[in-house]
Coordinates of C-alpha atoms in Angstrom, one line a residue:
X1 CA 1.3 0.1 7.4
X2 CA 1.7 -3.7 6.6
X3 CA 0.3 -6.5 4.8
X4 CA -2.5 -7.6 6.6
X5 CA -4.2 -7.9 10.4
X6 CA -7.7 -8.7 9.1
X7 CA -9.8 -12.0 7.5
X8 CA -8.6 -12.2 4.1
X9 CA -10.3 -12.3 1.0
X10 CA -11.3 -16.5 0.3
X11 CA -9.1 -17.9 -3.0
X12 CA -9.0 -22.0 -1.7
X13 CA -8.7 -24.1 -3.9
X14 CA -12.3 -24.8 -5.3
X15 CA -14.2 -21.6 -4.1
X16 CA -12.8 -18.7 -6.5
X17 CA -16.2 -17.1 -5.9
X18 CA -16.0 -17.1 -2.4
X19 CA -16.5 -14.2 0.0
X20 CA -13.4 -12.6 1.6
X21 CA -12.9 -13.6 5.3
X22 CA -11.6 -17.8 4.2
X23 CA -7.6 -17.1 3.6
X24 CA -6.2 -15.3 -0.1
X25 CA -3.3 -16.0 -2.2
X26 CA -1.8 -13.4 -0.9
X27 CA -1.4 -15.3 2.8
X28 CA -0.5 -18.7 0.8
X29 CA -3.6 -20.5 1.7
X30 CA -3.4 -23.5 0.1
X31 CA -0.1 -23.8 -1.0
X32 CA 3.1 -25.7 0.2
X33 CA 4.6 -22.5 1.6
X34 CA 3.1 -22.0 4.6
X35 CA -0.3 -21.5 3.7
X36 CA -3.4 -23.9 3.9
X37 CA -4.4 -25.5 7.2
X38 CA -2.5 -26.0 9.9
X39 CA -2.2 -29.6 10.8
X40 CA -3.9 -30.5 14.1
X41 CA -7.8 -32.0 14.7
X42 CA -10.9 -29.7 14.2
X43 CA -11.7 -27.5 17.4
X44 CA -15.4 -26.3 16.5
X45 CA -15.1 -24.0 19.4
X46 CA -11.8 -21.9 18.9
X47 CA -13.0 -20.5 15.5
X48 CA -13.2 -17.1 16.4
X49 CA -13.0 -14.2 14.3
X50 CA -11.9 -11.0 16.1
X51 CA -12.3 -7.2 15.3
X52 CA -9.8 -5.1 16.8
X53 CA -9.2 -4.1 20.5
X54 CA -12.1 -1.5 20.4
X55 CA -14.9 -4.2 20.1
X56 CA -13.5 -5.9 23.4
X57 CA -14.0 -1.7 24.6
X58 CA -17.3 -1.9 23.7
X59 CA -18.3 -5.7 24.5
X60 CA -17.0 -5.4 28.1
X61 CA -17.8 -1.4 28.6
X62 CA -21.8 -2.3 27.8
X63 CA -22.0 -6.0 29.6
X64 CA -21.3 -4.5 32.8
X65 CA -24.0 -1.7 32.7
X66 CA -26.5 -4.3 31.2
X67 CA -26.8 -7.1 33.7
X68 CA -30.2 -6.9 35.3
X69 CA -30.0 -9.5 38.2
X70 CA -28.3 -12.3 39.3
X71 CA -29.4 -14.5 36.6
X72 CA -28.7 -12.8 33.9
X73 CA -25.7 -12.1 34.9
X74 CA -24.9 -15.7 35.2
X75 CA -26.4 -15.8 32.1
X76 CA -23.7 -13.8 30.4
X77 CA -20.8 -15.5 31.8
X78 CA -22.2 -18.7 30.7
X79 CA -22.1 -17.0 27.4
X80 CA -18.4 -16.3 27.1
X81 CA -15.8 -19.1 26.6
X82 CA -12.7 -19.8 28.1
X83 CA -9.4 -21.1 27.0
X84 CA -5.8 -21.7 28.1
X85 CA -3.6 -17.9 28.5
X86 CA -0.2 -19.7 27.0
X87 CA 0.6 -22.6 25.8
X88 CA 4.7 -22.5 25.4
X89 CA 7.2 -22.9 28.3
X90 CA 8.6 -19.7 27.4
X91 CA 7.0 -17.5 30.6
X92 CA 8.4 -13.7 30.1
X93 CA 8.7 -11.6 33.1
X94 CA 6.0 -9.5 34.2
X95 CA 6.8 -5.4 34.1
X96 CA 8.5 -4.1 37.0
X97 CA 6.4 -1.6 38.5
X98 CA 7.0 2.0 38.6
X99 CA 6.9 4.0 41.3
X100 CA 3.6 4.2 42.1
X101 CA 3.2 0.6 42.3
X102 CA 1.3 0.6 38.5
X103 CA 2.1 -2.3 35.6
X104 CA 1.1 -1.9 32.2
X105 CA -1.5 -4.3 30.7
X106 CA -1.3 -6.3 27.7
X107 CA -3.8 -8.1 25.9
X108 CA -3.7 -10.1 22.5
X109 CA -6.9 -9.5 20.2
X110 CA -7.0 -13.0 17.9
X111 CA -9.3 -13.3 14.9
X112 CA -9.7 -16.8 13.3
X113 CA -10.7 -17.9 9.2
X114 CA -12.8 -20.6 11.1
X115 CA -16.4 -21.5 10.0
X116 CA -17.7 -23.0 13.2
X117 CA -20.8 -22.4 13.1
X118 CA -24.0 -21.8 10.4
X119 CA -24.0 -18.4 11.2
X120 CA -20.3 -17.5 10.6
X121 CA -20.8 -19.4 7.4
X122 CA -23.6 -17.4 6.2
X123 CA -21.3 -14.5 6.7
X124 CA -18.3 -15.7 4.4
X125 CA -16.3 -18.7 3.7
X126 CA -16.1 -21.6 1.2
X127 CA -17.9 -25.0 2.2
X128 CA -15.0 -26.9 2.3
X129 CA -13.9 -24.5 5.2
X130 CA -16.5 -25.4 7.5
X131 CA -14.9 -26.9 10.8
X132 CA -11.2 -26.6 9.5
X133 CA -8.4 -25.9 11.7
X134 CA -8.4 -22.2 12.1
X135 CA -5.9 -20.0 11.4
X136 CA -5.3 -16.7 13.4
X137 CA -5.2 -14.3 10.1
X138 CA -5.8 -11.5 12.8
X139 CA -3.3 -10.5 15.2
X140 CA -3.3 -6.9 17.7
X141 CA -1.2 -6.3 20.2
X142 CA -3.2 -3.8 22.6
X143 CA -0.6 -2.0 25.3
X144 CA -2.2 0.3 28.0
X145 CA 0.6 2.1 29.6
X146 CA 1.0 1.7 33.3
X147 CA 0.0 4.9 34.4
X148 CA -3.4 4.8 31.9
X149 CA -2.3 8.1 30.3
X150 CA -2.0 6.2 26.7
X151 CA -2.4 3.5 24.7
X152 CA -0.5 1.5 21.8
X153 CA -1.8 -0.9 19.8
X154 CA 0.5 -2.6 17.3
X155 CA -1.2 -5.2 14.1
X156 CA 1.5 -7.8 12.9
X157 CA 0.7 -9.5 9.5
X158 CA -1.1 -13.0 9.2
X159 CA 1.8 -14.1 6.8
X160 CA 4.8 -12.8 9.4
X161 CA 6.9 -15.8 9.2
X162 CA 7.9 -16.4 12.6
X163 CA 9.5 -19.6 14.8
X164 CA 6.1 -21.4 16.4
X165 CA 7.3 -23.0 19.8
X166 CA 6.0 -26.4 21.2
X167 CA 3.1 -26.2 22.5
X168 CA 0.8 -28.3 24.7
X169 CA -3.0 -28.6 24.6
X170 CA -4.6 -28.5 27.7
X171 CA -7.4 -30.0 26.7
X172 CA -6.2 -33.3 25.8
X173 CA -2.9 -33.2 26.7
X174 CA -1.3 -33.3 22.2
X175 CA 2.0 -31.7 22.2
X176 CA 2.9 -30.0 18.7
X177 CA 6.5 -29.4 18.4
X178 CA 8.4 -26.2 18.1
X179 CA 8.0 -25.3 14.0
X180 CA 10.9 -26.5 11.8
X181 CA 12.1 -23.4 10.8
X182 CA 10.3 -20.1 10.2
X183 CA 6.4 -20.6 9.4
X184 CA 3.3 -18.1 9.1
X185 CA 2.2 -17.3 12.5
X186 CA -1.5 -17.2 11.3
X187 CA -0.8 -21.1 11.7
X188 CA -0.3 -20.9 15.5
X189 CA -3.7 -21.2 16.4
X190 CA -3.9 -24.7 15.5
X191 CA -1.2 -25.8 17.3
X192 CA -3.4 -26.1 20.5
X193 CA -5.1 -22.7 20.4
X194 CA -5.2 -19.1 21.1
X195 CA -2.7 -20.0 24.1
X196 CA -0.4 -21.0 21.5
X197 CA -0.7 -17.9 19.5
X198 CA 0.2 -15.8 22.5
X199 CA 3.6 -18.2 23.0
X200 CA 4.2 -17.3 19.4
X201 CA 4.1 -13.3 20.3
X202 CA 5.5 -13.5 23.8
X203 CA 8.8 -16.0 22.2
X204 CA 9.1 -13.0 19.2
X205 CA 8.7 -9.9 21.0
X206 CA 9.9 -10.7 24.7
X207 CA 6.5 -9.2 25.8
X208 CA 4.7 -9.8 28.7
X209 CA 1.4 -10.9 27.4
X210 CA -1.9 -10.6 30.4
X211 CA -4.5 -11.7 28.3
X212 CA -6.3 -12.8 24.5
X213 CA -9.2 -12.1 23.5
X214 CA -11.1 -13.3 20.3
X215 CA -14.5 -12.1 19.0
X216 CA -17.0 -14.3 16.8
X217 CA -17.0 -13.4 13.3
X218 CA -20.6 -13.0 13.6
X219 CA -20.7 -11.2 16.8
X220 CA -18.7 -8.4 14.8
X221 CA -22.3 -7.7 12.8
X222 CA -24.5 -8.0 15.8
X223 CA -22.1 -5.7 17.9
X224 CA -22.1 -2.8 15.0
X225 CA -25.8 -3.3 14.4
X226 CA -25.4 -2.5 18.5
X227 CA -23.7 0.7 18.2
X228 CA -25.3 2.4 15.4
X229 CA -22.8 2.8 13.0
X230 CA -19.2 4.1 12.4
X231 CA -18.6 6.6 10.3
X232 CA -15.7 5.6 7.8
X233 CA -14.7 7.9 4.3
X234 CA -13.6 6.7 0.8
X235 CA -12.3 9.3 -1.5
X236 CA -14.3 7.5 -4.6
X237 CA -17.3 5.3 -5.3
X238 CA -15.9 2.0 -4.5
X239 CA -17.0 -1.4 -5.2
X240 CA -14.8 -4.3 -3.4
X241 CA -15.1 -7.2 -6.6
X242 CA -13.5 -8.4 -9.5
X243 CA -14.5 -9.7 -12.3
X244 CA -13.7 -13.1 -10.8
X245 CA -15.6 -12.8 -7.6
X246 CA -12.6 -11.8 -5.3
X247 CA -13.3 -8.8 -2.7
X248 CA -15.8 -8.0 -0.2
X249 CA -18.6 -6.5 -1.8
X250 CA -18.4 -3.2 -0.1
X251 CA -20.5 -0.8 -2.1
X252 CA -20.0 2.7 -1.1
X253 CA -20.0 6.5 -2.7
X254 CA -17.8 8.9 -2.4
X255 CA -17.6 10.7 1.0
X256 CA -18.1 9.8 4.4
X257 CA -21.1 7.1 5.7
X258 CA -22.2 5.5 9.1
X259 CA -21.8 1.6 8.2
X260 CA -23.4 -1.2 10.5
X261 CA -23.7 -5.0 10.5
X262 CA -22.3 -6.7 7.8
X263 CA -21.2 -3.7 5.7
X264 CA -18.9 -2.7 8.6
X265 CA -18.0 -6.2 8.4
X266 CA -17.0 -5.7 4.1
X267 CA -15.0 -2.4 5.2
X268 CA -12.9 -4.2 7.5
X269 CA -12.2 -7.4 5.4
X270 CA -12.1 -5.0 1.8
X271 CA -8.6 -5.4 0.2
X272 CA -9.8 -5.4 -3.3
X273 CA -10.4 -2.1 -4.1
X274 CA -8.3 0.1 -1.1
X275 CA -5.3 1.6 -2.5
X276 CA -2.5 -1.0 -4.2
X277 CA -5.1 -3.9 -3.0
X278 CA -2.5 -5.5 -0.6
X279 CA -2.8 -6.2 3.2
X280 CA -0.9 -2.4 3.8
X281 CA -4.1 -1.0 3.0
X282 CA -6.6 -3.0 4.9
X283 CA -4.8 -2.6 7.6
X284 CA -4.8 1.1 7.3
X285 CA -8.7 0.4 6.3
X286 CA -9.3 -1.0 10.0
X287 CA -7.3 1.3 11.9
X288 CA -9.7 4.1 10.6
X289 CA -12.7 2.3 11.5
X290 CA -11.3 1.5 15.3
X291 CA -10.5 5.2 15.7
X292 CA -13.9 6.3 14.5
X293 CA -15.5 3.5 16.7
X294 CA -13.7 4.8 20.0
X295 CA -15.1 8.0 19.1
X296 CA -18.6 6.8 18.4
X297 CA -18.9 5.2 21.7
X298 CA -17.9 8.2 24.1
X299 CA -19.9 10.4 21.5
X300 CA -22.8 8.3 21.3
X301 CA -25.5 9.4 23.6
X302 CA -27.9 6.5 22.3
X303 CA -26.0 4.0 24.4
X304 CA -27.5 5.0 27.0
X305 CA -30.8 2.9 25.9
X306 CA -30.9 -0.2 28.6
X307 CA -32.5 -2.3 25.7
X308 CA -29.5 -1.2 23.2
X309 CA -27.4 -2.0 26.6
X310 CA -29.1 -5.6 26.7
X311 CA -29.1 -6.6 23.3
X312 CA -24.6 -5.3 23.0
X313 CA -24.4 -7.5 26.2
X314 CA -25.5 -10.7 24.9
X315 CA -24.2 -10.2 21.5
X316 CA -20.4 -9.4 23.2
X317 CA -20.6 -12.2 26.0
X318 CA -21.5 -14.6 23.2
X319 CA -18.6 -13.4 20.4
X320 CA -16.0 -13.4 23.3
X321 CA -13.5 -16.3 23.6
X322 CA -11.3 -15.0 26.6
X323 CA -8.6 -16.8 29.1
X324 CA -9.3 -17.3 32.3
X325 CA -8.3 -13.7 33.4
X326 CA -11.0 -12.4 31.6
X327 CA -13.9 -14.8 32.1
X328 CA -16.6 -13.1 33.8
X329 CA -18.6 -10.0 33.3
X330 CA -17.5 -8.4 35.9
X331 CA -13.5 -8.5 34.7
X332 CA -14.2 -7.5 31.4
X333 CA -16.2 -4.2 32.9
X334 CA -13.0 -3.7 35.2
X335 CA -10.8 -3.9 31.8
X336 CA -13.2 -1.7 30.0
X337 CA -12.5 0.6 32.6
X338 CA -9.4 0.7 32.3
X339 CA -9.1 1.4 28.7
X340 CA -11.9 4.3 28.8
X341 CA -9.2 5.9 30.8
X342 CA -7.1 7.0 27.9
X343 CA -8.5 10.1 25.3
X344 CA -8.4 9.1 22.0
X345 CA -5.5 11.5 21.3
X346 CA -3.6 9.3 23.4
X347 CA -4.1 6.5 21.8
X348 CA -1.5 4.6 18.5
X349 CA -2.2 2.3 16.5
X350 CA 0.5 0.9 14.0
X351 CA 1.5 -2.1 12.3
X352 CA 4.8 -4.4 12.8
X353 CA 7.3 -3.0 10.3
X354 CA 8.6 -5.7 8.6
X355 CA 10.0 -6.6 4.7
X356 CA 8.9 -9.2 2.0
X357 CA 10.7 -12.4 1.7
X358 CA 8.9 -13.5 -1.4
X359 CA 5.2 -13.6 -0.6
X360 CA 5.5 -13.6 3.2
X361 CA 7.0 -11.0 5.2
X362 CA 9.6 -11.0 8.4
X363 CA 10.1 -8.2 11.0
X364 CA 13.0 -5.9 10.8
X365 CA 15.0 -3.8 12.9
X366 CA 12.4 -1.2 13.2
X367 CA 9.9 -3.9 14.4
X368 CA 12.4 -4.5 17.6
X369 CA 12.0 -1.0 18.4
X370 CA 8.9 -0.6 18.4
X371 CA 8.5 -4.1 21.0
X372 CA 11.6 -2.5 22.9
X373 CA 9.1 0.3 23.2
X374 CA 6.2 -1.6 24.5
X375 CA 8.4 -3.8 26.6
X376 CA 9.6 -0.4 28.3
X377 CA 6.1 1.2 28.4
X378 CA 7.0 4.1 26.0
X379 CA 4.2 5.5 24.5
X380 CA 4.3 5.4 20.8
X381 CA 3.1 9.6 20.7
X382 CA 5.9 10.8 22.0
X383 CA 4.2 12.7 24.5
X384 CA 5.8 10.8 27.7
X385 CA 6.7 13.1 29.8
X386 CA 11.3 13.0 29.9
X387 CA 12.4 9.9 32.0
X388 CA 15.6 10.9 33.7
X389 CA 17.7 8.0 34.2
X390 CA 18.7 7.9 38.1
X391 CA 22.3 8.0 38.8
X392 CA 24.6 4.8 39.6
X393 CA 24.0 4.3 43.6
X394 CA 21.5 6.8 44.2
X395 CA 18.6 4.5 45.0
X396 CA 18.9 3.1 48.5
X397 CA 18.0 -0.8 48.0
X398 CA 15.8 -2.3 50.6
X399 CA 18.6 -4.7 51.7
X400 CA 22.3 -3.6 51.9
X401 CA 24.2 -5.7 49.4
X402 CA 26.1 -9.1 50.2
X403 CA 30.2 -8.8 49.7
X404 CA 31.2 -9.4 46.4
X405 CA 32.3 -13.0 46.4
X406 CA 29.0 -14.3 48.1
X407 CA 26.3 -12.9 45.4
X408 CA 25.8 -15.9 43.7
X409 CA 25.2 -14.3 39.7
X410 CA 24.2 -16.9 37.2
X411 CA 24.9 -15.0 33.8
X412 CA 22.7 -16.3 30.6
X413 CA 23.1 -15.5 26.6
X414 CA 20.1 -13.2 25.4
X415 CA 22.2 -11.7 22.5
X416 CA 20.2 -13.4 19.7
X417 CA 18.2 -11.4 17.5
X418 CA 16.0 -11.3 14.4
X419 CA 18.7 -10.8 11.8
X420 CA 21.6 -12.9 13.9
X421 CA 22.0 -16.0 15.5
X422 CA 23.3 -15.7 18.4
X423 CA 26.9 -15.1 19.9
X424 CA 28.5 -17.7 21.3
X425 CA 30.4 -17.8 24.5
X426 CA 28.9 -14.6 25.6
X427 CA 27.6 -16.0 29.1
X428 CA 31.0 -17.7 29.9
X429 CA 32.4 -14.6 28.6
X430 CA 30.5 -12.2 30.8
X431 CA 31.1 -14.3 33.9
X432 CA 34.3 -15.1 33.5
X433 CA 34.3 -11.1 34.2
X434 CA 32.6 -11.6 36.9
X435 CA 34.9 -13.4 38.6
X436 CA 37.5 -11.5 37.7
X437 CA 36.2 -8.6 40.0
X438 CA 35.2 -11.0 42.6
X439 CA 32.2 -12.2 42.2
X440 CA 33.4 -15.5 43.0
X441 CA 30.0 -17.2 42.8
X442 CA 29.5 -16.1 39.3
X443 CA 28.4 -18.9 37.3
X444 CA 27.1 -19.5 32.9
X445 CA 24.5 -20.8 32.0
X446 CA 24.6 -22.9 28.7
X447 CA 21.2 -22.4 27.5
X448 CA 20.4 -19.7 24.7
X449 CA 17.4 -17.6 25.8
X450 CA 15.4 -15.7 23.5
X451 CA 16.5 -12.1 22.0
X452 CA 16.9 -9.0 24.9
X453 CA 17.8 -6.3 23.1
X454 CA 19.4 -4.7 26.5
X455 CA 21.4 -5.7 28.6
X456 CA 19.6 -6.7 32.1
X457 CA 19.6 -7.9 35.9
X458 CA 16.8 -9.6 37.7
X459 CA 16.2 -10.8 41.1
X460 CA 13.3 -12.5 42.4
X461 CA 13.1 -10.9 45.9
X462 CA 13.5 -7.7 48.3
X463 CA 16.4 -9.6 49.9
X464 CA 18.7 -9.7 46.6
X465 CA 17.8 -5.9 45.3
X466 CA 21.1 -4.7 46.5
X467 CA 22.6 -7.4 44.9
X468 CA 21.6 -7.4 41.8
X469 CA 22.5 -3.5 41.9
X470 CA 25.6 -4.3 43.2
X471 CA 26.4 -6.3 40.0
X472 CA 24.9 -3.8 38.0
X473 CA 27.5 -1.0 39.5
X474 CA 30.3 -3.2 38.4
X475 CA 29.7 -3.9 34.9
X476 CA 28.8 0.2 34.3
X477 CA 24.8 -1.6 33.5
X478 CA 22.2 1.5 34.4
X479 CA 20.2 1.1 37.2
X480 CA 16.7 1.1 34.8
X481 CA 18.5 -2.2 33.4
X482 CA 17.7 -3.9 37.3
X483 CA 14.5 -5.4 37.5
X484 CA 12.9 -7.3 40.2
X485 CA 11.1 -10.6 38.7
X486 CA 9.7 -14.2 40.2
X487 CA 10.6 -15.4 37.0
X488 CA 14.1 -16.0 38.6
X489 CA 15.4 -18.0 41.3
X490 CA 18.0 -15.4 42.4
X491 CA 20.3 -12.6 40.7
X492 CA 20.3 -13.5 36.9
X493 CA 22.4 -11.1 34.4
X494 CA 21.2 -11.7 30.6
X495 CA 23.5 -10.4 28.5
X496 CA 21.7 -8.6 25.8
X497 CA 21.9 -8.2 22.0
X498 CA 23.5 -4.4 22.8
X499 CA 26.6 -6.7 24.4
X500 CA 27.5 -9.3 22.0
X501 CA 31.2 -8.7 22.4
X502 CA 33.9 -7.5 24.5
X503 CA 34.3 -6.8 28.2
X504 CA 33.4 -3.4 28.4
X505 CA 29.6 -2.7 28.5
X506 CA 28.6 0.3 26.8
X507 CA 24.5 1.7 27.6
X508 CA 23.2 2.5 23.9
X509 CA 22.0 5.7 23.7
X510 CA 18.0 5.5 23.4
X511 CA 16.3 6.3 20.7
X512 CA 12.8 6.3 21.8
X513 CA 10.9 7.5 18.4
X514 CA 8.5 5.5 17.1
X515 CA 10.0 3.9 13.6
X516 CA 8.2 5.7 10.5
X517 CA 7.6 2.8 9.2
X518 CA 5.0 1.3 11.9
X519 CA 2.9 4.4 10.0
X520 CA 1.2 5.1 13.3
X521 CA -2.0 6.7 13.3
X522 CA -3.6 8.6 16.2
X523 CA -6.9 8.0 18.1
X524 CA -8.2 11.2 17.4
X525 CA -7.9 11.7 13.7
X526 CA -11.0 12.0 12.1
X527 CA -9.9 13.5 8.7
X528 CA -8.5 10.2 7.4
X529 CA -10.7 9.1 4.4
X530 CA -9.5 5.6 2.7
X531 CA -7.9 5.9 -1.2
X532 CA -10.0 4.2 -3.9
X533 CA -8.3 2.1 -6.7
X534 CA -9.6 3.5 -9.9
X535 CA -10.0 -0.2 -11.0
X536 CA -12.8 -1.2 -8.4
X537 CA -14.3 2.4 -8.7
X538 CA -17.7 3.3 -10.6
X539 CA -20.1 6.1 -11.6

């Protein structure tokens, strides 16, 4: 696991007795490195604080059973806000579909350090807080594969220092510029809002993104209160504060206990006290929790109560800040559909791996993996069944290709990547080869685009298929590496980090295990039981 993907303990400057849930030291808050509040005005609305991808199961699986009438069902989508999907100009291509017609679905959970209203107050956070620029200290990346046989889910860590594009508010129009450098991507969020945050994820990760959600911090008591309970474990008597006030003020014994309401709240924000105290373990804190949660609601029979129903419905509807995709009852029932299609055995959760740099952290090569994996809906078990890549020219295209020298081919550089700027000339390069083979149409494109870590061809249309695979045949690039996408204007070849010299393309062979150190963990462990630090223990 990683530093960090929930609210972290509160250490501003002038609240060292503060609750957890307002920023730490740990994520810089407050210092000149990154930390502290993101420029930008005050947007009381967007201060959101989000659970993980299994309260947006159980918000949108119990609002749609709930609504008793018209009214009320107007009711709850008055409830739920809307905002803006993505804010950066950086659109990545949708998933080609597979051959059943299917896409995968992805959808960005966001929680926010926000104190927007008297009620998320209440719950934790400094006074000085109250209607601050929030930042998105929780980040989940949930991936339902196309075929709804499994599901990943992949944290990254508040502090990730990552490249923040420009983006533009929609609400007023304010531009904020692309980040000077590397920043924290929990700052993202007030550079427009939750649209911007999704820029940030799409720009690193070259992911499709289809939707955000984020959840009120208070919402996240109501909406456990809802369910019952979830059974979590600790391995010792634990007690979440120190002797200055930091920590959550979990209190818990030994052994395994159904927690609710605000002490489910404490369990998910605890990193005093859980292992070496550091964001690794809170994350691996929460992803216990969400698999015990997922379990609770199919096991749950109590659910079933229409006035339990009611009260979940108007707790979720009113926690949820969703884009537009999302912003009615009715679509968040058809999404929680979708997601109560996978077993819990099919679902992974894991965390970016990534390294220190100082106090923050960065991605590493392992974390391009394991968004290669997502990008090529891979499921993170290993349990697909055996892909077998089709053979050069055995797929009939729709439409016969062109000759060579009328496919027009504009080739683009992709070949950047976390650890390397990157390589010049390849596009000129690449279609200078072109021409050479008589593609006499074959023209570079200056721009640097951001990292593909394969090699690829696109084409918008039906009508340019067999020319993008024609282009494909003569560079030896597989015909998996194809893909049809409206993000293009015609047959586009982005030559890819696995390219970044030479003339000769050469496939890499795939490697499509899930890095050890994203320290997955499975939806249907139930044996997992969180490690007390002796130091926040008692008897």
């Amino acid at each position: 696991m990683t530093r960090g993907i929930v609210q972290g303990e509160d250490t501003r400057q002038g609240a060292p007795d503060a609750p957890e849930g307002a920023g730490s030291a740990v994520d810089g808050t407050g210092d000149a490195d990154g930390g502290g509040e993101a420029p930008g005005r005050r947007r009381p609305r967007r201060g959101r604080r989000a659970l993980r991808w299994t309260a947006v199961t159980l918000a949108v699986l119990m609002t749609g059973t709930a609504a008793a009438g018209y009214l009320y069902y107007e009711h709850l989508n008055d409830n739920i806000k809307k905002d803006a999907l993505n804010l950066g100009d950086n659109k990545v291509a949708a998933p080609t579909p597979n051959a059943a017609g299917q896409t995968p679905l992805n959808i960005l959970v966001i929680g926010s350090d926000a104190r927007d209203s008297e009620e998320n107050q209440q719950l934790g956070g400094a006074r000085e807080t109250f209607g601050a620029t929030p930042l998105a200290d929780v980040q989940m990346l949930v991936h339902l594969s196309a075929d709804r046989s499994n599901m990943s889910v992949v944290s990254m860590p508040r502090d990730t220092l990552v490249q923040i594009p420009k983006c533009t508010d929609p609400d007023d129009g304010k531009v904020y510029p692309a980040s000077e450098g590397r920043t924290m991507t929990n700052r993202s969020l007030g550079h427009g809002g939750p649209g911007c945050t999704v820029a940030t994820w799409q720009e690193l990760t070259g992911i499709h993104i289809d939707h955000f959600v984020m959840v009120d911090f208070a919402g996240v008591v109501a909406m456990a209160d809802a369910v019952g309970g979830v059974p979590v474990c600790v391995d010792a008597n634990i007690h979440s504060r120190d002797a200055e006030g930091h920590g959550s003020g979990l209190k818990l014994e030994k052994g395994t206990h159904p927690v609710k309401g605000e002490q489910a709240l404490q369990w998910l924000r605890t990193r005093y006290g859980f292992e070496d105290g550091s964001d690794l373990a809170r994350a691996k804190a929460q992803h216990m929790y969400l698999n015990s949660l997922v379990r609770t609601l199919r096991e749950n029979a109590t659910l079933s109560s229409p006035n339990r129903l009611r009260r979940l419905a108007e707790e979720a509807t009113r926690a949820l800040t969703v884009d537009p995709g999302l912003d009615t009852v009715k679509k968040l029932y058809d999404l929680s559909n979708e997601l109560r299609k996978v077993e819990p055995e099919r679902i992974t959760m894991t965390t970016m791996p990534n390294r220190y740099v100082g106090a923050r952290v960065e991605p590493t090569e392992d974390a391009e993996q394991l968004f290669r994996l997502v990008r090529e809906d891979i499921a993170l078990d290993g349990k697909d069944a055996k892909k077998k890549e089709p053979a050069q020219g055995t797929t009939a295209p729709t439409d016969p290709a062109a000759p060579d020298e009328e496919i027009a081919v504009q080739v683009r550089n992709g070949t950047r990547t976390y650890s390397t700027a990157a390589a010049r000339g390849r596009a000129n390069t690449v279609a200078g080869l072109l021409v050479e083979q008589g593609f006499d149409r074959a023209v570079a494109d200056p721009a640097v685009l951001p990292s593909e870590d394969r090699t690829v061809i696109r084409y918008p249309s039906a009508d340019l298929e067999g020319d993008a695979r024609r282009v494909a045949e003569s560079l030896g690039i597989p015909p998996s590496s194809v893909q049809r996408s409206t993000d293009v204007s015609g047959v586009t070849l982005i030559v890819g980090a696995d390219w970044r010299e030479g003339t000769a393309y050469r496939a890499p062979e795939s490697d499509d295990t899930t890095p050890e150190s994203a320290e997955a963990l499975n939806g249907a462990d139930d044996s997992a039981c969180m490690h007390v630090n002796p130091a926040f223990s008692w008897s």
